[in-house]
Every structure is written in C-alpha cells, then in structure tokens.
mmCIF file of C-alpha atoms in Angstrom:
data_model
loop_
_atom_site.group_PDB
_atom_site.id
_atom_site.type_symbol
_atom_site.label_atom_id
_atom_site.label_comp_id
_atom_site.label_asym_id
_atom_site.label_seq_id
_atom_site.Cartn_x
_atom_site.Cartn_y
_atom_site.Cartn_z
ATOM 1 C CA MET A 112 96.466 -40.022 -28.201
ATOM 2 C CA TYR A 113 97.933 -36.584 -28.558
ATOM 3 C CA SER A 114 95.699 -35.725 -31.502
ATOM 4 C CA ALA A 115 92.672 -37.057 -29.678
ATOM 5 C CA LEU A 116 93.490 -34.756 -26.816
ATOM 6 C CA LYS A 117 93.962 -31.868 -29.193
ATOM 7 C CA ASN A 118 90.618 -32.654 -30.776
ATOM 8 C CA SER A 119 88.848 -32.720 -27.473
ATOM 9 C CA PHE A 120 90.480 -29.394 -26.601
ATOM 10 C CA ALA A 121 89.104 -27.952 -29.804
ATOM 11 C CA VAL A 122 85.673 -29.308 -29.028
ATOM 12 C CA VAL A 123 85.738 -27.908 -25.515
ATOM 13 C CA LEU A 124 86.913 -24.561 -26.804
ATOM 14 C CA LEU A 125 84.161 -24.547 -29.391
ATOM 15 C CA GLY A 126 81.728 -25.471 -26.686
ATOM 16 C CA PHE A 127 82.840 -22.482 -24.630
ATOM 17 C CA LEU A 128 82.606 -20.185 -27.599
ATOM 18 C CA SER A 129 79.090 -21.220 -28.481
ATOM 19 C CA ALA A 130 78.135 -21.070 -24.821
ATOM 20 C CA CYS A 131 79.328 -17.489 -24.746
ATOM 21 C CA SER A 132 77.460 -16.451 -27.831
ATOM 22 C CA SER A 133 74.311 -18.251 -26.754
ATOM 23 C CA SER A 134 74.244 -16.619 -23.352
ATOM 24 C CA GLU A 135 74.445 -13.256 -25.083
ATOM 25 C CA ASN A 136 71.700 -13.697 -27.643
ATOM 26 C CA ARG A 137 69.549 -16.589 -26.609
ATOM 27 C CA LEU A 138 66.999 -16.640 -23.847
ATOM 28 C CA PRO A 139 67.587 -19.293 -21.183
ATOM 29 C CA ILE A 140 65.556 -22.503 -21.153
ATOM 30 C CA MET A 141 63.937 -22.823 -17.759
ATOM 31 C CA GLY A 142 62.911 -25.780 -15.663
ATOM 32 C CA GLU A 143 64.535 -29.081 -14.769
ATOM 33 C CA ARG A 144 66.621 -30.808 -17.372
ATOM 34 C CA ASP A 145 67.805 -34.384 -17.809
ATOM 35 C CA VAL A 146 70.890 -35.680 -19.483
ATOM 36 C CA ILE A 147 69.845 -38.577 -21.626
ATOM 37 C CA THR A 148 72.063 -41.130 -23.275
ATOM 38 C CA LYS A 149 70.929 -42.667 -26.509
ATOM 39 C CA GLU A 150 72.345 -44.562 -29.445
ATOM 40 C CA VAL A 151 72.587 -42.827 -32.790
ATOM 41 C CA ASP A 152 74.067 -44.812 -35.692
ATOM 42 C CA GLY A 153 75.625 -47.298 -33.283
ATOM 43 C CA LYS A 154 77.364 -44.557 -31.244
ATOM 44 C CA THR A 155 76.422 -43.560 -27.740
ATOM 45 C CA VAL A 156 75.643 -39.843 -27.480
ATOM 46 C CA THR A 157 74.458 -37.760 -24.601
ATOM 47 C CA ASP A 158 71.872 -35.077 -25.001
ATOM 48 C CA THR A 159 70.080 -32.635 -22.740
ATOM 49 C CA ALA A 160 66.339 -33.085 -22.429
ATOM 50 C CA TYR A 161 64.799 -29.743 -21.519
ATOM 51 C CA TYR A 162 61.568 -29.424 -19.652
ATOM 52 C CA GLN A 163 58.517 -29.132 -21.921
ATOM 53 C CA ILE A 164 54.948 -28.019 -21.200
ATOM 54 C CA PRO A 165 52.997 -31.309 -21.120
ATOM 55 C CA PRO A 166 49.905 -31.840 -23.304
ATOM 56 C CA PHE A 167 46.632 -30.289 -22.154
ATOM 57 C CA GLN A 168 43.067 -30.137 -23.428
ATOM 58 C CA PHE A 169 40.532 -27.439 -22.556
ATOM 59 C CA VAL A 170 37.713 -25.420 -24.121
ATOM 60 C CA ASN A 171 38.098 -21.822 -25.336
ATOM 61 C CA GLN A 172 35.872 -18.718 -25.396
ATOM 62 C CA ASP A 173 34.180 -19.960 -28.578
ATOM 63 C CA SER A 174 33.404 -23.333 -26.924
ATOM 64 C CA LEU A 175 35.979 -24.940 -29.231
ATOM 65 C CA PRO A 176 38.756 -27.264 -28.101
ATOM 66 C CA VAL A 177 42.055 -25.636 -27.201
ATOM 67 C CA SER A 178 45.060 -27.860 -26.570
ATOM 68 C CA ASP A 179 48.838 -27.890 -26.707
ATOM 69 C CA LYS A 180 48.419 -28.605 -30.451
ATOM 70 C CA THR A 181 46.740 -25.197 -30.910
ATOM 71 C CA PHE A 182 50.158 -23.700 -30.119
ATOM 72 C CA ASP A 183 52.303 -25.979 -32.286
ATOM 73 C CA GLY A 184 54.828 -23.848 -34.144
ATOM 74 C CA LYS A 185 53.909 -20.757 -32.089
ATOM 75 C CA ILE A 186 55.556 -18.684 -29.435
ATOM 76 C CA TYR A 187 52.990 -18.064 -26.743
ATOM 77 C CA VAL A 188 52.480 -16.255 -23.475
ATOM 78 C CA SER A 189 50.392 -17.856 -20.758
ATOM 79 C CA ASP A 190 48.822 -16.651 -17.551
ATOM 80 C CA PHE A 191 46.239 -17.655 -14.957
ATOM 81 C CA PHE A 192 43.409 -15.386 -13.866
ATOM 82 C CA PHE A 193 39.690 -15.226 -13.118
ATOM 83 C CA ILE A 194 37.184 -12.630 -14.227
ATOM 84 C CA SER A 195 35.696 -11.638 -10.879
ATOM 85 C CA CYS A 196 39.143 -11.273 -9.294
ATOM 86 C CA PRO A 197 39.330 -7.830 -7.731
ATOM 87 C CA THR A 198 43.071 -7.628 -7.098
ATOM 88 C CA ILE A 199 45.844 -8.393 -9.555
ATOM 89 C CA CYS A 200 43.852 -9.714 -12.538
ATOM 90 C CA PRO A 201 42.761 -6.319 -13.867
ATOM 91 C CA LYS A 202 46.412 -5.255 -13.735
ATOM 92 C CA MET A 203 47.487 -8.416 -15.532
ATOM 93 C CA LYS A 204 44.843 -8.001 -18.201
ATOM 94 C CA THR A 205 45.850 -4.349 -18.672
ATOM 95 C CA GLN A 206 49.428 -5.446 -19.282
ATOM 96 C CA MET A 207 48.524 -8.493 -21.388
ATOM 97 C CA LYS A 208 46.372 -6.227 -23.565
ATOM 98 C CA ARG A 209 49.495 -4.161 -24.287
ATOM 99 C CA VAL A 210 51.287 -7.357 -25.339
ATOM 100 C CA TYR A 211 48.296 -8.327 -27.501
ATOM 101 C CA ASP A 212 48.153 -4.913 -29.151
ATOM 102 C CA LYS A 213 51.878 -5.018 -29.918
ATOM 103 C CA PHE A 214 51.853 -8.492 -31.532
ATOM 104 C CA LYS A 215 48.333 -8.377 -32.953
ATOM 105 C CA GLY A 216 48.236 -10.139 -36.314
ATOM 106 C CA ASN A 217 51.693 -11.725 -35.902
ATOM 107 C CA PRO A 218 51.118 -15.358 -36.988
ATOM 108 C CA ASP A 219 53.982 -16.614 -34.781
ATOM 109 C CA VAL A 220 52.680 -15.204 -31.490
ATOM 110 C CA MET A 221 49.689 -16.280 -29.406
ATOM 111 C CA ILE A 222 48.355 -15.703 -25.905
ATOM 112 C CA LEU A 223 46.714 -18.264 -23.624
ATOM 113 C CA SER A 224 44.877 -17.187 -20.475
ATOM 114 C CA TYR A 225 43.550 -19.948 -18.245
ATOM 115 C CA THR A 226 40.691 -19.157 -15.899
ATOM 116 C CA ILE A 227 40.964 -20.748 -12.472
ATOM 117 C CA ASP A 228 37.270 -20.081 -11.772
ATOM 118 C CA PRO A 229 35.604 -22.290 -14.417
ATOM 119 C CA VAL A 230 32.250 -22.384 -12.618
ATOM 120 C CA HIS A 231 31.758 -18.651 -13.195
ATOM 121 C CA ASP A 232 34.002 -18.205 -16.232
ATOM 122 C CA THR A 233 32.171 -20.317 -18.791
ATOM 123 C CA PRO A 234 32.930 -19.941 -22.528
ATOM 124 C CA PRO A 235 30.151 -17.323 -23.078
ATOM 125 C CA VAL A 236 31.343 -15.313 -20.058
ATOM 126 C CA LEU A 237 34.937 -15.516 -21.309
ATOM 127 C CA LYS A 238 33.775 -14.491 -24.785
ATOM 128 C CA GLU A 239 32.024 -11.417 -23.447
ATOM 129 C CA PHE A 240 35.055 -10.547 -21.338
ATOM 130 C CA ALA A 241 37.375 -10.918 -24.347
ATOM 131 C CA THR A 242 35.106 -8.787 -26.528
ATOM 132 C CA ASN A 243 34.884 -6.087 -23.881
ATOM 133 C CA LEU A 244 38.661 -6.156 -23.593
ATOM 134 C CA GLY A 245 38.874 -5.489 -27.328
ATOM 135 C CA VAL A 246 40.067 -8.978 -28.256
ATOM 136 C CA THR A 247 38.838 -10.512 -31.511
ATOM 137 C CA GLY A 248 39.808 -13.600 -33.532
ATOM 138 C CA ASN A 249 41.719 -16.533 -32.060
ATOM 139 C CA GLN A 250 45.182 -15.129 -31.375
ATOM 140 C CA TRP A 251 44.300 -14.761 -27.684
ATOM 141 C CA GLN A 252 42.766 -17.951 -26.337
ATOM 142 C CA PHE A 253 40.862 -18.050 -23.049
ATOM 143 C CA ALA A 254 40.794 -21.587 -21.680
ATOM 144 C CA THR A 255 38.363 -23.123 -19.229
ATOM 145 C CA GLY A 256 37.752 -26.688 -18.067
ATOM 146 C CA LYS A 257 37.864 -28.832 -14.969
ATOM 147 C CA LYS A 258 39.265 -26.983 -12.008
ATOM 148 C CA GLU A 259 41.631 -29.810 -11.010
ATOM 149 C CA ASP A 260 42.989 -29.984 -14.550
ATOM 150 C CA ILE A 261 43.599 -26.237 -14.618
ATOM 151 C CA PHE A 262 45.362 -26.280 -11.257
ATOM 152 C CA LYS A 263 47.509 -29.167 -12.517
ATOM 153 C CA THR A 264 48.318 -27.244 -15.685
ATOM 154 C CA GLY A 265 49.271 -24.263 -13.515
ATOM 155 C CA LYS A 266 51.959 -26.384 -11.882
ATOM 156 C CA SER A 267 53.222 -27.403 -15.310
ATOM 157 C CA TYR A 268 53.881 -23.711 -16.053
ATOM 158 C CA MET A 269 55.693 -23.480 -12.719
ATOM 159 C CA VAL A 270 53.145 -21.030 -11.335
ATOM 160 C CA VAL A 271 50.704 -21.171 -8.439
ATOM 161 C CA ALA A 272 46.977 -21.623 -9.100
ATOM 162 C CA GLN A 273 44.882 -22.983 -6.270
ATOM 163 C CA GLU A 274 41.930 -22.439 -3.971
ATOM 164 C CA ASP A 275 42.608 -20.378 -0.871
ATOM 165 C CA ALA A 276 39.886 -19.251 1.497
ATOM 166 C CA GLY A 277 42.139 -16.429 2.706
ATOM 167 C CA ALA A 278 42.673 -14.857 -0.708
ATOM 168 C CA PRO A 279 40.307 -12.212 -2.140
ATOM 169 C CA GLY A 280 37.785 -14.059 -4.303
ATOM 170 C CA GLY A 281 38.740 -17.369 -2.663
ATOM 171 C CA LEU A 282 41.370 -18.212 -5.250
ATOM 172 C CA LEU A 283 45.084 -17.742 -5.213
ATOM 173 C CA HIS A 284 47.198 -17.476 -8.301
ATOM 174 C CA SER A 285 50.502 -16.099 -9.435
ATOM 175 C CA GLY A 286 50.718 -12.835 -11.358
ATOM 176 C CA HIS A 287 53.311 -14.226 -13.732
ATOM 177 C CA PHE A 288 53.334 -14.250 -17.494
ATOM 178 C CA VAL A 289 55.110 -17.340 -18.835
ATOM 179 C CA LEU A 290 56.834 -17.233 -22.206
ATOM 180 C CA VAL A 291 56.824 -20.551 -24.081
ATOM 181 C CA ASP A 292 58.722 -21.220 -27.313
ATOM 182 C CA LYS A 293 57.806 -23.299 -30.361
ATOM 183 C CA GLU A 294 59.351 -26.396 -28.752
ATOM 184 C CA LYS A 295 57.154 -25.920 -25.619
ATOM 185 C CA HIS A 296 60.155 -24.848 -23.563
ATOM 186 C CA VAL A 297 59.652 -22.190 -20.919
ATOM 187 C CA ARG A 298 61.910 -19.281 -21.881
ATOM 188 C CA GLY A 299 60.948 -16.603 -19.386
ATOM 189 C CA MET A 300 58.780 -15.614 -16.415
ATOM 190 C CA TYR A 301 57.624 -12.025 -16.005
ATOM 191 C CA ASP A 302 55.731 -9.965 -13.457
ATOM 192 C CA GLY A 303 52.403 -9.534 -15.224
ATOM 193 C CA THR A 304 51.180 -6.890 -12.796
ATOM 194 C CA THR A 305 53.655 -4.171 -13.774
ATOM 195 C CA GLU A 306 54.458 -2.196 -16.890
ATOM 196 C CA GLU A 307 58.157 -3.038 -16.462
ATOM 197 C CA GLY A 308 57.380 -6.776 -16.419
ATOM 198 C CA ALA A 309 55.333 -6.533 -19.605
ATOM 199 C CA ASP A 310 57.997 -4.363 -21.263
ATOM 200 C CA LYS A 311 60.632 -7.011 -20.497
ATOM 201 C CA LEU A 312 58.343 -9.716 -21.886
ATOM 202 C CA MET A 313 57.739 -7.812 -25.134
ATOM 203 C CA GLY A 314 61.487 -7.320 -25.553
ATOM 204 C CA ASP A 315 62.077 -11.034 -24.995
ATOM 205 C CA ILE A 316 59.361 -12.026 -27.492
ATOM 206 C CA ASP A 317 61.238 -9.955 -30.072
ATOM 207 C CA ARG A 318 64.485 -11.722 -29.120
ATOM 208 C CA LEU A 319 62.834 -15.122 -29.363
ATOM 209 C CA LEU A 320 61.335 -14.298 -32.759
ATOM 210 C CA ALA A 321 64.818 -13.247 -33.881
ATOM 211 C CA GLU A 322 66.217 -16.623 -32.736
ATOM 212 C CA TYR A 323 63.836 -18.406 -35.077
ATOM 213 C CA LYS A 324 64.613 -16.045 -37.950
ATOM 214 C CA LYS A 325 68.313 -16.948 -37.715
ATOM 215 C CA GLN A 326 67.616 -20.670 -38.036
ATOM 216 C CA MET B 41 60.663 51.106 18.204
ATOM 217 C CA ARG B 42 61.757 49.978 14.813
ATOM 218 C CA LYS B 43 61.755 46.348 15.955
ATOM 219 C CA PHE B 44 58.270 46.810 17.276
ATOM 220 C CA SER B 45 56.925 48.072 13.996
ATOM 221 C CA ILE B 46 58.429 45.164 12.104
ATOM 222 C CA GLY B 47 56.763 42.869 14.606
ATOM 223 C CA LEU B 48 53.446 44.525 13.883
ATOM 224 C CA VAL B 49 53.773 43.688 10.239
ATOM 225 C CA VAL B 50 55.299 40.243 10.606
ATOM 226 C CA VAL B 51 53.011 38.763 13.258
ATOM 227 C CA PRO B 52 49.710 39.236 11.401
ATOM 228 C CA LEU B 53 51.408 37.940 8.261
ATOM 229 C CA LEU B 54 52.474 34.808 10.115
ATOM 230 C CA LEU B 55 48.956 34.363 11.488
ATOM 231 C CA GLN B 56 47.521 34.714 8.042
ATOM 232 C CA THR B 57 49.817 32.130 6.468
ATOM 233 C CA ALA B 58 49.187 29.828 9.409
ATOM 234 C CA CYS B 59 45.450 30.081 8.784
ATOM 235 C CA GLN B 60 45.806 29.557 5.093
ATOM 236 C CA SER B 61 48.133 26.647 5.412
ATOM 237 C CA GLN B 62 45.812 24.867 7.815
ATOM 238 C CA GLU B 63 43.140 24.897 5.108
ATOM 239 C CA GLU B 64 45.742 24.051 2.521
ATOM 240 C CA LEU B 65 47.189 21.308 4.680
ATOM 241 C CA LYS B 66 43.765 19.743 5.075
ATOM 242 C CA GLN B 67 43.205 19.803 1.345
ATOM 243 C CA GLU B 68 46.655 18.429 0.679
ATOM 244 C CA LYS B 69 46.085 15.645 3.203
ATOM 245 C CA TYR B 70 42.742 14.748 1.604
ATOM 246 C CA PHE B 71 44.246 14.811 -1.877
ATOM 247 C CA VAL B 72 47.439 12.865 -1.105
ATOM 248 C CA GLU B 73 45.706 10.255 1.032
ATOM 249 C CA GLY B 74 42.921 10.080 -1.536
ATOM 250 C CA TYR B 75 45.509 9.410 -4.212
ATOM 251 C CA GLN B 76 47.073 6.637 -2.136
ATOM 252 C CA LEU B 77 43.690 5.050 -1.452
ATOM 253 C CA TYR B 78 42.771 5.378 -5.137
ATOM 254 C CA THR B 79 45.998 3.630 -6.123
ATOM 255 C CA GLU B 80 45.330 0.836 -3.672
ATOM 256 C CA HIS B 81 41.596 0.269 -4.166
ATOM 257 C CA CYS B 82 40.583 1.681 -7.564
ATOM 258 C CA ALA B 83 43.501 1.954 -9.987
ATOM 259 C CA ASN B 84 43.732 -1.796 -10.685
ATOM 260 C CA CYS B 85 40.630 -1.452 -12.832
ATOM 261 C CA HIS B 86 40.136 2.268 -13.456
ATOM 262 C CA GLN B 87 43.895 2.704 -14.101
ATOM 263 C CA THR B 88 46.318 5.226 -12.658
ATOM 264 C CA ASP B 89 45.347 7.770 -15.311
ATOM 265 C CA GLY B 90 41.617 7.215 -14.634
ATOM 266 C CA LYS B 91 40.939 6.222 -18.236
ATOM 267 C CA GLY B 92 39.498 2.779 -17.396
ATOM 268 C CA LEU B 93 40.067 -0.280 -19.600
ATOM 269 C CA GLU B 94 38.238 -0.721 -22.893
ATOM 270 C CA ALA B 95 34.599 -1.757 -22.385
ATOM 271 C CA LEU B 96 35.436 -3.595 -19.164
ATOM 272 C CA TYR B 97 36.023 -0.813 -16.644
ATOM 273 C CA PRO B 98 34.556 2.669 -17.182
ATOM 274 C CA PRO B 99 36.744 5.786 -17.197
ATOM 275 C CA ILE B 100 36.616 8.355 -14.402
ATOM 276 C CA SER B 101 38.743 10.939 -16.176
ATOM 277 C CA GLY B 102 36.518 12.740 -18.676
ATOM 278 C CA SER B 103 33.473 10.814 -17.448
ATOM 279 C CA ASP B 104 30.034 12.422 -17.650
ATOM 280 C CA TYR B 105 29.000 10.248 -14.693
ATOM 281 C CA LEU B 106 30.953 12.558 -12.360
ATOM 282 C CA LYS B 107 27.878 14.772 -12.232
ATOM 283 C CA ASN B 108 26.232 12.125 -10.023
ATOM 284 C CA LYS B 109 28.419 12.866 -7.039
ATOM 285 C CA GLU B 110 26.155 11.355 -4.388
ATOM 286 C CA GLN B 111 25.892 8.110 -6.342
ATOM 287 C CA ILE B 112 29.661 8.030 -6.743
ATOM 288 C CA ILE B 113 30.183 8.453 -3.009
ATOM 289 C CA CYS B 114 27.741 5.590 -2.398
ATOM 290 C CA LEU B 115 29.194 3.229 -4.960
ATOM 291 C CA ILE B 116 32.745 3.669 -3.667
ATOM 292 C CA ARG B 117 31.549 2.079 -0.413
ATOM 293 C CA TYR B 118 28.687 -0.144 -1.544
ATOM 294 C CA GLY B 119 29.704 -1.149 -5.071
ATOM 295 C CA GLN B 120 27.613 -1.073 -8.214
ATOM 296 C CA ASN B 121 25.565 -4.039 -9.370
ATOM 297 C CA GLU B 122 23.404 -2.442 -12.031
ATOM 298 C CA PRO B 123 24.725 -1.556 -15.490
ATOM 299 C CA ILE B 124 26.093 1.969 -15.694
ATOM 300 C CA VAL B 125 26.184 4.302 -18.715
ATOM 301 C CA VAL B 126 29.314 6.420 -19.018
ATOM 302 C CA ASN B 127 29.784 8.781 -21.951
ATOM 303 C CA GLY B 128 27.023 6.966 -23.824
ATOM 304 C CA ARG B 129 28.632 3.561 -23.348
ATOM 305 C CA SER B 130 27.094 0.863 -21.199
ATOM 306 C CA PHE B 131 29.227 -1.057 -18.695
ATOM 307 C CA HIS B 132 27.695 -4.050 -16.971
ATOM 308 C CA ARG B 133 30.388 -5.760 -14.964
ATOM 309 C CA PRO B 134 29.612 -5.326 -11.268
ATOM 310 C CA MET B 135 31.930 -3.201 -9.181
ATOM 311 C CA PRO B 136 32.748 -4.855 -5.849
ATOM 312 C CA ALA B 137 31.826 -3.076 -2.633
ATOM 313 C CA ASN B 138 34.570 -1.735 -0.384
ATOM 314 C CA PRO B 139 33.058 -2.070 3.090
ATOM 315 C CA GLN B 140 36.509 -1.689 4.641
ATOM 316 C CA LEU B 141 36.705 1.969 3.545
ATOM 317 C CA THR B 142 35.835 4.346 6.372
ATOM 318 C CA ASP B 143 33.899 7.597 5.873
ATOM 319 C CA ILE B 144 37.111 9.605 5.851
ATOM 320 C CA ASP B 145 38.622 7.204 3.281
ATOM 321 C CA VAL B 146 35.616 7.723 0.990
ATOM 322 C CA ALA B 147 35.806 11.505 1.503
ATOM 323 C CA GLU B 148 39.489 11.507 0.579
ATOM 324 C CA ILE B 149 38.988 9.349 -2.509
ATOM 325 C CA THR B 150 36.091 11.585 -3.599
ATOM 326 C CA THR B 151 38.235 14.690 -3.067
ATOM 327 C CA PHE B 152 41.015 13.153 -5.141
ATOM 328 C CA LEU B 153 38.635 12.185 -7.968
ATOM 329 C CA TYR B 154 36.933 15.579 -8.148
ATOM 330 C CA ASN B 155 40.144 17.609 -7.762
ATOM 331 C CA LYS B 156 41.918 15.524 -10.364
ATOM 332 C CA TRP B 157 39.170 14.879 -12.914
ATOM 333 C CA GLY B 158 36.069 16.781 -11.820
ATOM 334 C CA GLY B 159 37.341 20.349 -12.052
ATOM 335 C CA GLU B 160 36.847 20.959 -8.312
ATOM 336 C CA SER B 161 39.413 22.700 -6.130
ATOM 337 C CA VAL B 162 37.786 22.229 -2.726
ATOM 338 C CA ILE B 163 37.619 19.194 -0.477
ATOM 339 C CA THR B 164 34.593 16.960 -0.136
ATOM 340 C CA ASP B 165 34.377 17.048 3.626
ATOM 341 C CA VAL B 166 33.909 13.895 5.650
ATOM 342 C CA LYS B 167 30.814 15.380 7.385
ATOM 343 C CA GLU B 168 29.074 15.749 4.046
ATOM 344 C CA VAL B 169 30.183 12.255 2.988
ATOM 345 C CA SER B 170 28.951 10.637 6.226
ATOM 346 C CA LYS B 171 25.458 12.061 5.674
ATOM 347 C CA ILE B 172 25.318 10.784 2.097
ATOM 348 C CA LEU B 173 26.634 7.350 3.102
ATOM 349 C CA ASP B 174 24.013 7.112 5.870
ATOM 350 C CA THR B 175 21.263 7.957 3.422
ATOM 351 C CA CYS B 176 22.293 5.348 0.905
ATOM 352 C CA ARG B 177 22.822 2.719 3.588
ATOM 353 C CA VAL B 178 19.215 3.231 4.716
ATOM 354 C CA GLN B 179 17.999 3.168 1.093
ATOM 355 C CA ARG B 180 19.822 -0.050 0.450
ATOM 356 C CA GLU B 181 18.468 -1.695 3.589
ATOM 357 C CA ARG B 182 14.935 -0.704 2.557
ATOM 358 C CA ALA B 183 15.494 -2.086 -0.925
ATOM 359 C CA LYS B 184 16.638 -5.348 0.607
ATOM 360 C CA VAL B 185 13.478 -5.615 2.731
ATOM 361 C CA ILE B 186 11.259 -4.995 -0.300
ATOM 362 C CA ASN B 187 13.093 -7.592 -2.362
#
C-alpha cells in the first residue's frame, strides 16, 4: 500500500514536471477535448481525445481536388476570405503573403485559403488571383466548393464564415489565421489583419516545427 | 517709448505668423485628415507605404499614373472598372467606388497622395476637386445613357 502510494506520488510529480516543460515549449492544443477510457492489453486506460479538424473535400485553384488528406503530415495555416472583399481580405492576404514568403519551399508547411464566395471565386478566378499575388506551385491551396460546405468547414476551424446582408460585400467572416498541426489539432489562432498577428504566427510555426524535430 | 517701439516690431511679426500659420494649418489639416482617410479607405489594398501588393493592387508611391490627377480624383470617388497601366504593368482588378467620400474627403486624400508621393507641397483645394468631380459625374451619366 505504502509503495503504491509512493509510486503514485512519483507519477504525479512526473506529471507535474512534464506539464511544466510542455507549457514552456509546446503550443497549446485548442478546442474541446474528451477523456476517453479504453482497454489496452486487458488494462483500462484513460486518454485525452483532442479536437481534430474533420475531413473535408473541395476543389483548388487548379480545379484539382483538395481535401484533409492533402495536408496529411503537414503543418498548415488556414483562413477564410473572398476576392472581391473590400475590407479585411486585402490586409489578410498581405500578411499571409509574408507567411508564404517566409516558409516558401518548406515541405512541412502549407497554406489553405477557403473562399466564402464560390459563385464569383471559381478555380480560374482563384488561379489568376494567386498568380497575381505571386503564388506558384501547390504550397498555398485556394479552396472553393459548395457555400454550405465552406460555411460548415468554417465552424470546424472555430471561425465565423457566413452570409450577412449588413456586411460589406454581403459576407461576414473572421480575420483569423488558424494554425493546424500534423495531427489536425488546432494549435493557435492569430489576427490575420495585423503585422503583429502574422509575426506571432510565424514564430509559432517555427516552434511547432521544432516540436516535430525533437520527436 | 521703448515699450511702444517693441510693440511696433512685435505686432506685425505676430500678424505675419498668424497669416502663415492659417495657410499652414489648412495644409496640415488636409494632410493629416487625408492620411487618416487614406488609412481607412485605401491602405488595405494600396498599403500604408503606398507600394501596392504584387500584381493585385497597383502602387501609388513611385507610380507614373500620378500624372493623371483628374482621373485619380474621379476614381477615388467613382472607382475604376477598366484595366489600368501603372509603370508599364497592367492591373485589371476593379477598384470599388467610394460614394460615401465627400468632396472635402477626396480633396484631403488627393492632397495627402500628392504631398506624400507626388512631389507636391501645396493643397489640392476642395473647390478645384468639386469641379472635377462634377465633370466626371456628368461624363459617367452620359456614358451610362449611351450604353
């Protein structure tokens, strides 16, 4: 009994220690989490199930399929925008371009911008926009598809994307950049309309890349 | 007597600075308010430094299009739907109109643009701007009738 207690003390202590070190170096995992109980080798163990971005399927600027599988084994940054948006989108694209330029050619990092105005922003229109922005290759994916599906996907990234007659351009969306890790966990939300927000994101991408290097 | 003579020198000096600063104040008001309006209505695309963004949004700073001042005054209010060539590069995304900008707003933005990036050091007065805006409004209405 005594030794069992001692053991559990050790485990708790270890737990605290690792908690400390993780809070220093690791980015948080965001979203709701569940504690699940399962049987492993006849023993009951509890585990934490973190929120994951659910599967999705859209079409990109080259009219090719783009899905959650496109980002398997990648860290990626996602945002929601539309081309004719006169307000925050140009700011967001200015900042996202800085992120793109910094991680250009890094095989572990991708960007995914969903348009919330698929009627106007068809693949050829997205392609022209990407080219004019100075984006080549497939590291930065622009996704379009059914409006309802995109709005639903917006919710899955914990951001707002919806129609709103009162908003300029008739569409309302958040100006956030969402950082997703290789396990599809959301690891950070950033203000995509400011330089400071993008700077913080770029710093956190470096931290996240370092996490994977340690493993 | 001595006090009197100092007054003779000081009073005209004060009058002079008062005159000057009224002109200066007007220019400063145009420039500062123009800067604020630019930040609010233009900088999202054309950027705070006026350099534009890649091939999407044309630059204003260093732009050879600044020579078309009347067109610039018109497009600030009425937008630009035709492709535009800036420094030999063609831009064809439309620029939205800004009907909410008043004549004085447009004059202040124009003053800011031309003082900052156009090598001008005088204001573009609202009277001048109102005339130009009237002309292009009429032109646009005519164009609409023809089409």
